[in-house]
Amino acid sequence: MYGSVARGEAIVKKSDLDLIAMFDTKLCSVQLSELKQLAGDLSQNYRSLVRDVGIAVADYEYTMDPSNYYENAFLKELCVCVYGEDLGEKFGPYTLTSEIAIRFNGDIYEALNRTLKRLETSSEEDFKIFTQAFARKLIRTYYSMVMVRSQIWTTRLHEQSEVFIHHFPEKESIIRTLLDWIDVPPTNQEAVYELFKSEGDWASANFSNEAKIR
């Protein structure tokens, strides 16, 4: 488990329950579908407690391979074991590297294009969901751009925001807007699209260079 629930900081009906299931064999398509259905069922059954339940799949051998620095570090620094052997005890502590930053949020260009397409055709309710999701993605991406020079491990959005603002104070108003949108989704769809396009393009263009600065 990782995220706000794992940290004991979840907010009822606003926080997600983020889970990772570790397997020692590769799952077939049927099993993956069943796992996706399970996540959906849990989301519906516990809607009064969490906003959504997500279950990611990890391969045991790949994750435990010492050469896979990102997977080792994520397991050690950001996850809490809730069932079975605590594999995180086998690693770390870890130093934040550009490899970790890129693996965390180096996909911002793809995420931006995917989100813009969804916003163009989404219903009013889905528009709010996509807006909140990409606002979180942008903040995490901003944080990943400066995590190496800051050497601060955190998955808390407000802490990530402050770390980024320390290095890019000119972006503070943008960050505050994104945090507001996460709390209360905006209704001005044009404003959302324009900000996401502008900031997503900026992050895409600058991510690789900024993430390597120590």
CSV table of C-alpha atoms in Angstrom, one decimal:
chain,number,residue,atom,x,y,z
A,1,MET,CA,0.0,0.0,0.0
A,2,TYR,CA,1.2,3.5,-0.7
A,3,GLY,CA,-0.2,7.0,-0.7
A,4,SER,CA,-2.3,8.9,1.8
A,5,VAL,CA,-4.0,5.8,3.3
A,6,ALA,CA,-0.6,4.2,3.9
A,7,ARG,CA,0.6,7.4,5.6
A,8,GLY,CA,-2.5,7.6,7.8
A,9,GLU,CA,-3.5,10.9,6.2
A,10,ALA,CA,-6.4,9.9,4.1
A,11,ILE,CA,-9.5,12.1,3.8
A,12,VAL,CA,-12.8,10.2,3.8
A,13,LYS,CA,-14.4,10.1,0.3
A,14,LYS,CA,-11.5,12.2,-1.2
A,15,SER,CA,-8.5,9.9,-0.9
A,16,ASP,CA,-7.7,6.9,-3.1
A,17,LEU,CA,-6.6,3.5,-1.8
A,18,ASP,CA,-3.5,2.6,-3.7
A,19,LEU,CA,-2.4,-1.0,-3.6
A,20,ILE,CA,0.4,-3.1,-5.2
A,21,ALA,CA,0.0,-6.8,-5.6
A,22,MET,CA,3.2,-8.7,-6.0
A,23,PHE,CA,3.2,-12.0,-8.0
A,24,ASP,CA,5.9,-14.5,-8.7
A,25,THR,CA,4.4,-15.6,-12.0
A,26,LYS,CA,3.1,-13.6,-14.9
A,27,LEU,CA,-0.7,-13.1,-14.9
A,28,CYS,CA,-2.7,-14.1,-17.9
A,29,SER,CA,-5.2,-11.7,-19.5
A,30,VAL,CA,-8.1,-13.3,-17.7
A,31,GLN,CA,-6.4,-12.9,-14.3
A,32,LEU,CA,-5.6,-9.3,-15.1
A,33,SER,CA,-9.3,-8.7,-16.0
A,34,GLU,CA,-10.3,-10.3,-12.7
A,35,LEU,CA,-8.0,-8.1,-10.8
A,36,LYS,CA,-9.3,-5.0,-12.6
A,37,GLN,CA,-12.9,-6.1,-11.7
A,38,LEU,CA,-11.9,-6.6,-8.1
A,39,ALA,CA,-10.6,-3.0,-7.9
A,40,GLY,CA,-13.8,-1.8,-9.4
A,41,ASP,CA,-15.9,-3.8,-7.0
A,42,LEU,CA,-13.9,-2.5,-4.0
A,43,SER,CA,-14.3,1.0,-5.3
A,44,GLN,CA,-18.1,0.6,-5.4
A,45,ASN,CA,-18.4,-1.2,-2.1
A,46,TYR,CA,-16.2,1.3,-0.2
A,47,ARG,CA,-17.4,4.5,-1.9
A,48,SER,CA,-18.4,5.8,1.5
A,49,LEU,CA,-14.7,5.7,2.6
A,50,VAL,CA,-12.5,6.2,-0.4
A,51,ARG,CA,-12.8,7.9,-3.8
A,52,ASP,CA,-11.3,5.0,-5.7
A,53,VAL,CA,-9.4,1.7,-5.3
A,54,GLY,CA,-6.4,1.0,-7.5
A,55,ILE,CA,-4.5,-2.3,-7.7
A,56,ALA,CA,-1.2,-2.3,-9.6
A,57,VAL,CA,0.6,-5.5,-10.5
A,58,ALA,CA,4.3,-6.0,-9.9
A,59,ASP,CA,6.6,-8.9,-10.8
A,60,TYR,CA,8.5,-10.3,-7.8
A,61,GLU,CA,11.8,-11.2,-9.5
A,62,TYR,CA,11.9,-7.9,-11.5
A,63,THR,CA,11.1,-5.8,-8.5
A,64,MET,CA,13.6,-7.5,-6.2
A,65,ASP,CA,16.5,-7.3,-8.7
A,66,PRO,CA,19.1,-4.9,-7.3
A,67,SER,CA,19.7,-3.5,-10.7
A,68,ASN,CA,16.1,-2.1,-10.8
A,69,TYR,CA,16.9,0.9,-8.5
A,70,TYR,CA,13.6,2.6,-9.0
A,71,GLU,CA,11.4,-0.4,-8.0
A,72,ASN,CA,13.6,-1.1,-5.0
A,73,ALA,CA,13.5,2.5,-3.9
A,74,PHE,CA,9.7,2.8,-4.3
A,75,LEU,CA,9.1,-0.3,-2.3
A,76,LYS,CA,11.5,0.8,0.4
A,77,GLU,CA,10.7,4.5,0.8
A,78,LEU,CA,7.0,4.8,-0.2
A,79,CYS,CA,5.2,1.6,0.5
A,80,VAL,CA,3.8,-0.1,3.6
A,81,CYS,CA,3.4,-3.8,3.7
A,82,VAL,CA,-0.1,-4.9,4.7
A,83,TYR,CA,0.1,-8.7,3.9
A,84,GLY,CA,3.0,-11.1,3.6
A,85,GLU,CA,6.7,-10.5,4.0
A,86,ASP,CA,7.8,-6.9,4.2
A,87,LEU,CA,10.1,-6.8,1.2
A,88,GLY,CA,11.1,-3.2,1.8
A,89,GLU,CA,13.3,-4.3,4.7
A,90,LYS,CA,15.7,-5.9,2.1
A,91,PHE,CA,16.6,-2.5,0.6
A,92,GLY,CA,17.8,1.0,1.2
A,93,PRO,CA,17.8,3.7,2.4
A,94,TYR,CA,17.9,5.3,-1.0
A,95,THR,CA,19.1,8.6,-2.5
A,96,LEU,CA,16.9,10.3,-5.0
A,97,THR,CA,18.3,10.1,-8.5
A,98,SER,CA,17.3,11.4,-11.9
A,99,GLU,CA,16.4,7.8,-12.8
A,100,ILE,CA,13.8,7.7,-10.1
A,101,ALA,CA,12.5,11.1,-11.1
A,102,ILE,CA,12.1,10.1,-14.7
A,103,ARG,CA,10.4,6.8,-13.8
A,104,PHE,CA,8.0,8.6,-11.5
A,105,ASN,CA,6.8,11.2,-13.9
A,106,GLY,CA,8.8,11.2,-17.1
A,107,ASP,CA,5.7,10.3,-19.1
A,108,ILE,CA,4.2,13.8,-18.8
A,109,TYR,CA,4.0,14.4,-22.5
A,110,GLU,CA,2.0,11.2,-23.1
A,111,ALA,CA,-0.2,12.0,-20.0
A,112,LEU,CA,-0.8,15.5,-21.3
A,113,ASN,CA,-2.0,14.4,-24.8
A,114,ARG,CA,-4.2,11.7,-23.3
A,115,THR,CA,-5.8,14.1,-20.9
A,116,LEU,CA,-6.4,16.8,-23.5
A,117,LYS,CA,-8.2,14.3,-25.8
A,118,ARG,CA,-10.3,13.1,-22.9
A,119,LEU,CA,-11.3,16.7,-21.8
A,120,GLU,CA,-12.5,17.5,-25.3
A,121,THR,CA,-15.1,14.7,-25.3
A,122,SER,CA,-15.9,14.1,-21.7
A,123,SER,CA,-19.2,14.5,-19.8
A,124,GLU,CA,-19.4,17.2,-17.2
A,125,GLU,CA,-18.8,14.7,-14.4
A,126,ASP,CA,-15.9,13.1,-16.2
A,127,PHE,CA,-14.4,16.5,-16.9
A,128,LYS,CA,-14.1,17.1,-13.2
A,129,ILE,CA,-12.5,13.7,-12.6
A,130,PHE,CA,-10.0,14.2,-15.4
A,131,THR,CA,-9.2,17.7,-14.2
A,132,GLN,CA,-8.5,16.6,-10.7
A,133,ALA,CA,-6.4,13.7,-11.9
A,134,PHE,CA,-4.2,15.7,-14.2
A,135,ALA,CA,-3.8,18.5,-11.7
A,136,ARG,CA,-2.3,15.9,-9.3
A,137,LYS,CA,-0.2,14.6,-12.2
A,138,LEU,CA,1.2,18.1,-12.9
A,139,ILE,CA,2.1,18.7,-9.3
A,140,ARG,CA,3.9,15.4,-9.0
A,141,THR,CA,5.7,16.1,-12.3
A,142,TYR,CA,6.8,19.5,-11.0
A,143,TYR,CA,8.1,17.8,-7.8
A,144,SER,CA,9.9,15.1,-9.8
A,145,MET,CA,11.7,17.9,-11.7
A,146,VAL,CA,13.4,19.1,-8.5
A,147,MET,CA,13.5,16.0,-6.3
A,148,VAL,CA,17.2,15.3,-7.1
A,149,ARG,CA,18.4,18.7,-6.0
A,150,SER,CA,16.1,18.8,-3.0
A,151,GLN,CA,16.6,15.2,-1.8
A,152,ILE,CA,13.2,15.3,-0.1
A,153,TRP,CA,11.2,12.1,-0.3
A,154,THR,CA,7.4,12.8,-0.1
A,155,THR,CA,4.2,11.7,-1.8
A,156,ARG,CA,2.2,14.5,-0.1
A,157,LEU,CA,0.9,16.9,-2.7
A,158,HIS,CA,1.2,20.0,-0.5
A,159,GLU,CA,4.7,19.1,0.4
A,160,GLN,CA,5.6,18.3,-3.2
A,161,SER,CA,4.2,21.7,-4.1
A,162,GLU,CA,6.3,23.6,-1.6
A,163,VAL,CA,9.5,21.8,-2.7
A,164,PHE,CA,8.8,22.8,-6.3
A,165,ILE,CA,7.9,26.4,-5.3
A,166,HIS,CA,11.2,26.7,-3.4
A,167,HIS,CA,13.0,26.2,-6.7
A,168,PHE,CA,10.5,27.9,-9.0
A,169,PRO,CA,8.8,30.7,-7.0
A,170,GLU,CA,7.4,32.1,-10.3
A,171,LYS,CA,5.1,29.1,-10.6
A,172,GLU,CA,3.5,29.5,-7.2
A,173,SER,CA,0.2,30.9,-8.5
A,174,ILE,CA,-0.1,28.0,-10.9
A,175,ILE,CA,0.5,25.5,-8.1
A,176,ARG,CA,-2.1,27.2,-5.9
A,177,THR,CA,-4.6,27.1,-8.8
A,178,LEU,CA,-4.0,23.4,-9.3
A,179,LEU,CA,-4.4,22.6,-5.6
A,180,ASP,CA,-7.7,24.6,-5.6
A,181,TRP,CA,-8.9,22.6,-8.6
A,182,ILE,CA,-8.1,19.3,-6.8
A,183,ASP,CA,-10.3,20.4,-3.8
A,184,VAL,CA,-13.1,22.0,-5.9
A,185,PRO,CA,-13.1,21.1,-9.7
A,186,PRO,CA,-13.6,24.2,-11.8
A,187,THR,CA,-16.5,24.7,-14.2
A,188,ASN,CA,-14.6,26.9,-16.7
A,189,GLN,CA,-13.6,24.2,-19.2
A,190,GLU,CA,-11.7,26.6,-21.5
A,191,ALA,CA,-9.5,27.8,-18.6
A,192,VAL,CA,-8.7,24.3,-17.6
A,193,TYR,CA,-7.7,23.3,-21.1
A,194,GLU,CA,-5.6,26.4,-21.6
A,195,LEU,CA,-3.7,26.0,-18.3
A,196,PHE,CA,-3.1,22.3,-18.8
A,197,LYS,CA,-1.9,22.8,-22.3
A,198,SER,CA,0.5,25.6,-21.3
A,199,GLU,CA,1.9,24.0,-18.2
A,200,GLY,CA,2.0,20.5,-19.7
A,201,ASP,CA,4.0,21.8,-22.7
A,202,TRP,CA,6.4,23.6,-20.3
A,203,ALA,CA,6.9,20.5,-18.1
A,204,SER,CA,7.4,18.3,-21.2
A,205,ALA,CA,10.0,20.6,-22.7
A,206,ASN,CA,11.9,21.1,-19.4
A,207,PHE,CA,11.5,17.9,-17.5
A,208,SER,CA,14.6,15.9,-18.7
A,209,ASN,CA,17.1,18.7,-18.1
A,210,GLU,CA,15.6,19.9,-14.8
A,211,ALA,CA,15.3,16.4,-13.3
A,212,LYS,CA,19.1,15.9,-13.7
A,213,ILE,CA,20.2,19.1,-11.9
A,214,ARG,CA,21.8,18.4,-8.5
